[in-house]
């Protein structure tokens, strides 16, 4: 049995090309939906519930997230794949621990960022999107944010690839920049799908901007630009602290960490 | 009754109902969908769980929508009461009602699906379709891992408390306590994951080609027809709504439209 499986042909170049195409289509779908929502159709939904905009936002972002998952998931090695459920549960469990500290932040992306740092941007994007889809089994309102979560995972992986996790002080900077992009991308979802945000603090900020006469999309985007960069800066810092606290033998098991020297330092003697 | 259906049938029905609710965006339709979901929940015996889970999500959302649009709606014309910048307008309340009922309908229908569906059946069905087996693994693994990790976290906290960890105190102390719980948890999880990877690889999990499953999930011709019908209906609703918005044909007049 095992001998037979050794002689199985490796998945061909055609399958790889198909997966690459799926990834590109997914990213294109997310980008096109966002551009369409923001640039081409700013007719504000408060003039009547913009059901067509909602359908396009939901459809485009969800389709993009699903295509990304279908493209990335089969290419991940098993060692990375088994980490994804762990990341999803960490997103929940670490959020709960941080909740006991009484800080007014959400921290629902720690696991996603952790995987992105250890296993790279593709794994990060797949983890983010899957996290939203599976979390929606308990809370369906997170489902529309799958594309934003994928973007956070992807950007965290890119930050790790270019060495922003080698120094502790660079991680929050990368998180801040990620938060700006993720906030701007997620704001149309909050506006078109839910007509607002569900948190008390974020709701107060949106109300303040609305009281000044902003459109709903503008108010929510401004609120996202206030909350998200701060939240993501802290999440990136926590993920960096966690990765630094892990022993080398755990982190250097990941090819991505070794190849791009993600965490400055030498490989442990036993593994080299 | 619902839990005995093929998981794809339940998924198609609930997904189509949610899509239809969004496409209609009309509060009587949303309320009807919500009531139907609750009725189906009574039939499947999951009403209490659906209500508990949805209350956690929907109460803050409704509160936020009512405060946000009820008090601050610059587009509103018909003012009921006003204090400086805060004005209660008919349009704002109508918008909050429209958005709130739409989300409520979708959330109830989707929660009904997640409480009714049998996850092993769902994973087995997905394996026999052309969905990557990795997706089924991640889904099933997360749902079984969540309670296990909560338990592990409680054990770590007990162990650290036995060594003198104090929860509470100043912010720095609380952050230090969080770190003392997080690091052992993450380390143990990554270690476990590595062992699981070896076990899965040894069983040819990542090998290419079709995967088979031991679990047989019943499917009938009637259910297949039903799935096609509801998905077609949802697609028709979406197309109708999109063409209505692009070509300016009113489909279901929203109560808001009359106030413009």
PDB file of N, CA, C and O in Angstrom, chain B residues 174-223:
ATOM      1  N   UNK B 174      -2.475  41.774  34.998  1.00  0.00           N
ATOM      2  CA  UNK B 174      -3.440  40.978  34.241  1.00  0.00           C
ATOM      3  C   UNK B 174      -2.840  40.546  32.910  1.00  0.00           C
ATOM      4  O   UNK B 174      -3.053  39.425  32.448  1.00  0.00           O
ATOM      5  N   UNK B 175      -2.051  41.440  32.274  1.00  0.00           N
ATOM      6  CA  UNK B 175      -1.404  41.070  31.013  1.00  0.00           C
ATOM      7  C   UNK B 175      -0.389  39.955  31.254  1.00  0.00           C
ATOM      8  O   UNK B 175      -0.278  39.011  30.459  1.00  0.00           O
ATOM      9  N   UNK B 176       0.362  40.053  32.377  1.00  0.00           N
ATOM     10  CA  UNK B 176       1.333  39.004  32.688  1.00  0.00           C
ATOM     11  C   UNK B 176       0.611  37.682  32.908  1.00  0.00           C
ATOM     12  O   UNK B 176       1.071  36.617  32.457  1.00  0.00           O
ATOM     13  N   UNK B 177      -0.555  37.734  33.570  1.00  0.00           N
ATOM     14  CA  UNK B 177      -1.324  36.509  33.807  1.00  0.00           C
ATOM     15  C   UNK B 177      -1.812  35.935  32.488  1.00  0.00           C
ATOM     16  O   UNK B 177      -1.775  34.707  32.284  1.00  0.00           O
ATOM     17  N   UNK B 178      -2.234  36.812  31.554  1.00  0.00           N
ATOM     18  CA  UNK B 178      -2.690  36.335  30.259  1.00  0.00           C
ATOM     19  C   UNK B 178      -1.548  35.639  29.529  1.00  0.00           C
ATOM     20  O   UNK B 178      -1.721  34.586  28.915  1.00  0.00           O
ATOM     21  N   UNK B 179      -0.333  36.226  29.626  1.00  0.00           N
ATOM     22  CA  UNK B 179       0.821  35.624  28.949  1.00  0.00           C
ATOM     23  C   UNK B 179       1.128  34.245  29.540  1.00  0.00           C
ATOM     24  O   UNK B 179       1.415  33.292  28.805  1.00  0.00           O
ATOM     25  N   UNK B 180       1.025  34.122  30.871  1.00  0.00           N
ATOM     26  CA  UNK B 180       1.322  32.842  31.517  1.00  0.00           C
ATOM     27  C   UNK B 180       0.335  31.753  31.101  1.00  0.00           C
ATOM     28  O   UNK B 180       0.637  30.571  31.216  1.00  0.00           O
ATOM     29  N   UNK B 181      -0.858  32.152  30.650  1.00  0.00           N
ATOM     30  CA  UNK B 181      -1.812  31.137  30.188  1.00  0.00           C
ATOM     31  C   UNK B 181      -1.677  30.882  28.685  1.00  0.00           C
ATOM     32  O   UNK B 181      -1.827  29.752  28.225  1.00  0.00           O
ATOM     33  N   UNK B 182      -1.385  31.954  27.940  1.00  0.00           N
ATOM     34  CA  UNK B 182      -1.366  31.816  26.474  1.00  0.00           C
ATOM     35  C   UNK B 182      -0.187  30.992  25.987  1.00  0.00           C
ATOM     36  O   UNK B 182      -0.337  30.139  25.122  1.00  0.00           O
ATOM     37  N   UNK B 183       0.998  31.253  26.519  1.00  0.00           N
ATOM     38  CA  UNK B 183       2.194  30.595  25.982  1.00  0.00           C
ATOM     39  C   UNK B 183       2.122  29.070  26.136  1.00  0.00           C
ATOM     40  O   UNK B 183       2.314  28.353  25.150  1.00  0.00           O
ATOM     41  N   UNK B 184       1.796  28.542  27.322  1.00  0.00           N
ATOM     42  CA  UNK B 184       1.688  27.075  27.407  1.00  0.00           C
ATOM     43  C   UNK B 184       0.600  26.529  26.485  1.00  0.00           C
ATOM     44  O   UNK B 184       0.788  25.472  25.868  1.00  0.00           O
ATOM     45  N   UNK B 185      -0.518  27.270  26.357  1.00  0.00           N
ATOM     46  CA  UNK B 185      -1.617  26.794  25.511  1.00  0.00           C
ATOM     47  C   UNK B 185      -1.163  26.706  24.050  1.00  0.00           C
ATOM     48  O   UNK B 185      -1.316  25.666  23.401  1.00  0.00           O
ATOM     49  N   UNK B 186      -0.566  27.787  23.541  1.00  0.00           N
ATOM     50  CA  UNK B 186      -0.154  27.806  22.142  1.00  0.00           C
ATOM     51  C   UNK B 186       0.919  26.750  21.885  1.00  0.00           C
ATOM     52  O   UNK B 186       0.881  26.029  20.878  1.00  0.00           O
ATOM     53  N   UNK B 187       1.867  26.633  22.804  1.00  0.00           N
ATOM     54  CA  UNK B 187       2.939  25.653  22.627  1.00  0.00           C
ATOM     55  C   UNK B 187       2.367  24.237  22.563  1.00  0.00           C
ATOM     56  O   UNK B 187       2.719  23.443  21.685  1.00  0.00           O
ATOM     57  N   UNK B 188       1.457  23.917  23.498  1.00  0.00           N
ATOM     58  CA  UNK B 188       0.869  22.578  23.523  1.00  0.00           C
ATOM     59  C   UNK B 188       0.086  22.322  22.239  1.00  0.00           C
ATOM     60  O   UNK B 188       0.153  21.219  21.662  1.00  0.00           O
ATOM     61  N   UNK B 189      -0.632  23.334  21.760  1.00  0.00           N
ATOM     62  CA  UNK B 189      -1.449  23.148  20.556  1.00  0.00           C
ATOM     63  C   UNK B 189      -0.566  22.900  19.334  1.00  0.00           C
ATOM     64  O   UNK B 189      -0.870  22.045  18.498  1.00  0.00           O
ATOM     65  N   UNK B 190       0.538  23.650  19.221  1.00  0.00           N
ATOM     66  CA  UNK B 190       1.412  23.471  18.056  1.00  0.00           C
ATOM     67  C   UNK B 190       2.073  22.097  18.112  1.00  0.00           C
ATOM     68  O   UNK B 190       2.213  21.412  17.090  1.00  0.00           O
ATOM     69  N   UNK B 191       2.428  21.677  19.315  1.00  0.00           N
ATOM     70  CA  UNK B 191       3.025  20.345  19.491  1.00  0.00           C
ATOM     71  C   UNK B 191       2.026  19.250  19.073  1.00  0.00           C
ATOM     72  O   UNK B 191       2.361  18.344  18.304  1.00  0.00           O
ATOM     73  N   UNK B 192       0.795  19.361  19.568  1.00  0.00           N
ATOM     74  CA  UNK B 192      -0.255  18.384  19.214  1.00  0.00           C
ATOM     75  C   UNK B 192      -0.472  18.358  17.712  1.00  0.00           C
ATOM     76  O   UNK B 192      -0.635  17.291  17.104  1.00  0.00           O
ATOM     77  N   UNK B 193      -0.490  19.562  17.097  1.00  0.00           N
ATOM     78  CA  UNK B 193      -0.770  19.646  15.664  1.00  0.00           C
ATOM     79  C   UNK B 193       0.299  18.893  14.880  1.00  0.00           C
ATOM     80  O   UNK B 193       0.000  18.205  13.907  1.00  0.00           O
ATOM     81  N   UNK B 194       1.565  19.013  15.308  1.00  0.00           N
ATOM     82  CA  UNK B 194       2.647  18.323  14.602  1.00  0.00           C
ATOM     83  C   UNK B 194       2.431  16.816  14.652  1.00  0.00           C
ATOM     84  O   UNK B 194       2.608  16.105  13.653  1.00  0.00           O
ATOM     85  N   UNK B 195       2.006  16.312  15.832  1.00  0.00           N
ATOM     86  CA  UNK B 195       1.764  14.869  15.937  1.00  0.00           C
ATOM     87  C   UNK B 195       0.603  14.440  15.049  1.00  0.00           C
ATOM     88  O   UNK B 195       0.637  13.396  14.406  1.00  0.00           O
ATOM     89  N   UNK B 196      -0.437  15.284  15.004  1.00  0.00           N
ATOM     90  CA  UNK B 196      -1.593  14.958  14.176  1.00  0.00           C
ATOM     91  C   UNK B 196      -1.199  14.932  12.695  1.00  0.00           C
ATOM     92  O   UNK B 196      -1.689  14.119  11.925  1.00  0.00           O
ATOM     93  N   UNK B 197      -0.283  15.823  12.317  1.00  0.00           N
ATOM     94  CA  UNK B 197       0.156  15.865  10.913  1.00  0.00           C
ATOM     95  C   UNK B 197       0.821  14.544  10.531  1.00  0.00           C
ATOM     96  O   UNK B 197       0.564  13.991   9.460  1.00  0.00           O
ATOM     97  N   UNK B 198       1.671  14.029  11.427  1.00  0.00           N
ATOM     98  CA  UNK B 198       2.326  12.741  11.127  1.00  0.00           C
ATOM     99  C   UNK B 198       1.285  11.649  10.951  1.00  0.00           C
ATOM    100  O   UNK B 198       1.361  10.832  10.034  1.00  0.00           O
ATOM    101  N   UNK B 199       0.304  11.627  11.864  1.00  0.00           N
ATOM    102  CA  UNK B 199      -0.737  10.584  11.807  1.00  0.00           C
ATOM    103  C   UNK B 199      -1.529  10.679  10.505  1.00  0.00           C
ATOM    104  O   UNK B 199      -1.803   9.663   9.850  1.00  0.00           O
ATOM    105  N   UNK B 200      -1.871  11.902  10.096  1.00  0.00           N
ATOM    106  CA  UNK B 200      -2.653  12.075   8.863  1.00  0.00           C
ATOM    107  C   UNK B 200      -1.833  11.693   7.642  1.00  0.00           C
ATOM    108  O   UNK B 200      -2.326  11.016   6.728  1.00  0.00           O
ATOM    109  N   UNK B 201      -0.563  12.114   7.615  1.00  0.00           N
ATOM    110  CA  UNK B 201       0.304  11.787   6.483  1.00  0.00           C
ATOM    111  C   UNK B 201       0.458  10.281   6.352  1.00  0.00           C
ATOM    112  O   UNK B 201       0.459   9.742   5.240  1.00  0.00           O
ATOM    113  N   UNK B 202       0.587   9.591   7.492  1.00  0.00           N
ATOM    114  CA  UNK B 202       0.771   8.140   7.461  1.00  0.00           C
ATOM    115  C   UNK B 202      -0.457   7.451   6.870  1.00  0.00           C
ATOM    116  O   UNK B 202      -0.355   6.340   6.360  1.00  0.00           O
ATOM    117  N   UNK B 203      -1.618   8.128   6.915  1.00  0.00           N
ATOM    118  CA  UNK B 203      -2.841   7.536   6.374  1.00  0.00           C
ATOM    119  C   UNK B 203      -3.160   8.075   4.985  1.00  0.00           C
ATOM    120  O   UNK B 203      -4.287   7.943   4.504  1.00  0.00           O
ATOM    121  N   UNK B 204      -2.191   8.722   4.372  1.00  0.00           N
ATOM    122  CA  UNK B 204      -2.370   9.167   2.993  1.00  0.00           C
ATOM    123  C   UNK B 204      -3.378  10.281   2.819  1.00  0.00           C
ATOM    124  O   UNK B 204      -4.013  10.392   1.780  1.00  0.00           O
ATOM    125  N   UNK B 205      -3.486  11.142   3.846  1.00  0.00           N
ATOM    126  CA  UNK B 205      -4.502  12.207   3.786  1.00  0.00           C
ATOM    127  C   UNK B 205      -4.258  13.161   2.630  1.00  0.00           C
ATOM    128  O   UNK B 205      -5.181  13.585   1.954  1.00  0.00           O
ATOM    129  N   UNK B 206      -2.989  13.493   2.392  1.00  0.00           N
ATOM    130  CA  UNK B 206      -2.687  14.511   1.388  1.00  0.00           C
ATOM    131  C   UNK B 206      -2.482  13.919  -0.004  1.00  0.00           C
ATOM    132  O   UNK B 206      -2.059  14.622  -0.912  1.00  0.00           O
ATOM    133  N   UNK B 207      -2.761  12.607  -0.168  1.00  0.00           N
ATOM    134  CA  UNK B 207      -2.520  12.015  -1.475  1.00  0.00           C
ATOM    135  C   UNK B 207      -3.565  12.524  -2.466  1.00  0.00           C
ATOM    136  O   UNK B 207      -4.715  12.752  -2.095  1.00  0.00           O
ATOM    137  N   UNK B 208      -3.152  12.710  -3.726  1.00  0.00           N
ATOM    138  CA  UNK B 208      -4.092  13.231  -4.723  1.00  0.00           C
ATOM    139  C   UNK B 208      -5.128  12.175  -5.095  1.00  0.00           C
ATOM    140  O   UNK B 208      -4.998  11.014  -4.723  1.00  0.00           O
ATOM    141  N   UNK B 209      -6.125  12.597  -5.819  1.00  0.00           N
ATOM    142  CA  UNK B 209      -7.145  11.659  -6.276  1.00  0.00           C
ATOM    143  C   UNK B 209      -8.350  11.684  -5.374  1.00  0.00           C
ATOM    144  O   UNK B 209      -8.351  12.347  -4.339  1.00  0.00           O
ATOM    145  N   UNK B 210      -9.408  10.977  -5.769  1.00  0.00           N
ATOM    146  CA  UNK B 210     -10.650  11.010  -4.988  1.00  0.00           C
ATOM    147  C   UNK B 210     -10.489  10.301  -3.648  1.00  0.00           C
ATOM    148  O   UNK B 210      -9.742   9.334  -3.542  1.00  0.00           O
ATOM    149  N   UNK B 211     -11.162  10.836  -2.645  1.00  0.00           N
ATOM    150  CA  UNK B 211     -11.173  10.202  -1.329  1.00  0.00           C
ATOM    151  C   UNK B 211     -12.526   9.544  -1.132  1.00  0.00           C
ATOM    152  O   UNK B 211     -13.537  10.067  -1.562  1.00  0.00           O
ATOM    153  N   UNK B 212     -12.526   8.393  -0.470  1.00  0.00           N
ATOM    154  CA  UNK B 212     -13.809   7.742  -0.196  1.00  0.00           C
ATOM    155  C   UNK B 212     -14.127   7.921   1.282  1.00  0.00           C
ATOM    156  O   UNK B 212     -13.304   8.351   2.066  1.00  0.00           O
ATOM    157  N   UNK B 213     -15.357   7.580   1.642  1.00  0.00           N
ATOM    158  CA  UNK B 213     -15.747   7.719   3.047  1.00  0.00           C
ATOM    159  C   UNK B 213     -16.526   6.491   3.478  1.00  0.00           C
ATOM    160  O   UNK B 213     -17.196   5.852   2.670  1.00  0.00           O
ATOM    161  N   UNK B 214     -16.405   6.160   4.763  1.00  0.00           N
ATOM    162  CA  UNK B 214     -17.144   5.019   5.299  1.00  0.00           C
ATOM    163  C   UNK B 214     -18.608   5.358   5.511  1.00  0.00           C
ATOM    164  O   UNK B 214     -19.459   4.493   5.611  1.00  0.00           O
ATOM    165  N   UNK B 215     -18.872   6.643   5.649  1.00  0.00           N
ATOM    166  CA  UNK B 215     -20.192   7.068   6.059  1.00  0.00           C
ATOM    167  C   UNK B 215     -21.086   7.236   4.841  1.00  0.00           C
ATOM    168  O   UNK B 215     -20.769   7.984   3.931  1.00  0.00           O
ATOM    169  N   UNK B 216     -22.190   6.532   4.821  1.00  0.00           N
ATOM    170  CA  UNK B 216     -23.150   6.659   3.713  1.00  0.00           C
ATOM    171  C   UNK B 216     -24.229   7.645   4.142  1.00  0.00           C
ATOM    172  O   UNK B 216     -24.846   7.476   5.186  1.00  0.00           O
ATOM    173  N   UNK B 217     -24.423   8.680   3.365  1.00  0.00           N
ATOM    174  CA  UNK B 217     -25.473   9.639   3.695  1.00  0.00           C
ATOM    175  C   UNK B 217     -26.595   9.479   2.682  1.00  0.00           C
ATOM    176  O   UNK B 217     -26.370   9.557   1.478  1.00  0.00           O
ATOM    177  N   UNK B 218     -27.792   9.238   3.208  1.00  0.00           N
ATOM    178  CA  UNK B 218     -28.925   8.977   2.314  1.00  0.00           C
ATOM    179  C   UNK B 218     -29.292  10.232   1.534  1.00  0.00           C
ATOM    180  O   UNK B 218     -29.240  11.342   2.053  1.00  0.00           O
ATOM    181  N   UNK B 219     -29.621  10.041   0.274  1.00  0.00           N
ATOM    182  CA  UNK B 219     -30.089  11.151  -0.555  1.00  0.00           C
ATOM    183  C   UNK B 219     -31.195  10.586  -1.448  1.00  0.00           C
ATOM    184  O   UNK B 219     -31.110   9.449  -1.895  1.00  0.00           O
ATOM    185  N   UNK B 220     -32.221  11.363  -1.666  1.00  0.00           N
ATOM    186  CA  UNK B 220     -33.321  10.862  -2.488  1.00  0.00           C
ATOM    187  C   UNK B 220     -33.520  11.765  -3.693  1.00  0.00           C
ATOM    188  O   UNK B 220     -33.045  12.901  -3.707  1.00  0.00           O
ATOM    189  N   UNK B 221     -34.218  11.246  -4.650  1.00  0.00           N
ATOM    190  CA  UNK B 221     -34.490  12.035  -5.853  1.00  0.00           C
ATOM    191  C   UNK B 221     -35.319  13.285  -5.503  1.00  0.00           C
ATOM    192  O   UNK B 221     -35.092  14.362  -6.027  1.00  0.00           O
ATOM    193  N   UNK B 222     -36.257  13.087  -4.575  1.00  0.00           N
ATOM    194  CA  UNK B 222     -37.095  14.212  -4.163  1.00  0.00           C
ATOM    195  C   UNK B 222     -36.257  15.343  -3.585  1.00  0.00           C
ATOM    196  O   UNK B 222     -36.482  16.518  -3.888  1.00  0.00           O
ATOM    197  N   UNK B 223     -35.265  14.977  -2.751  1.00  0.00           N
ATOM    198  CA  UNK B 223     -34.418  16.008  -2.149  1.00  0.00           C
ATOM    199  C   UNK B 223     -33.584  16.712  -3.204  1.00  0.00           C
ATOM    200  O   UNK B 223     -33.372  17.928  -3.133  1.00  0.00           O
TER     201      UNK B 223
END
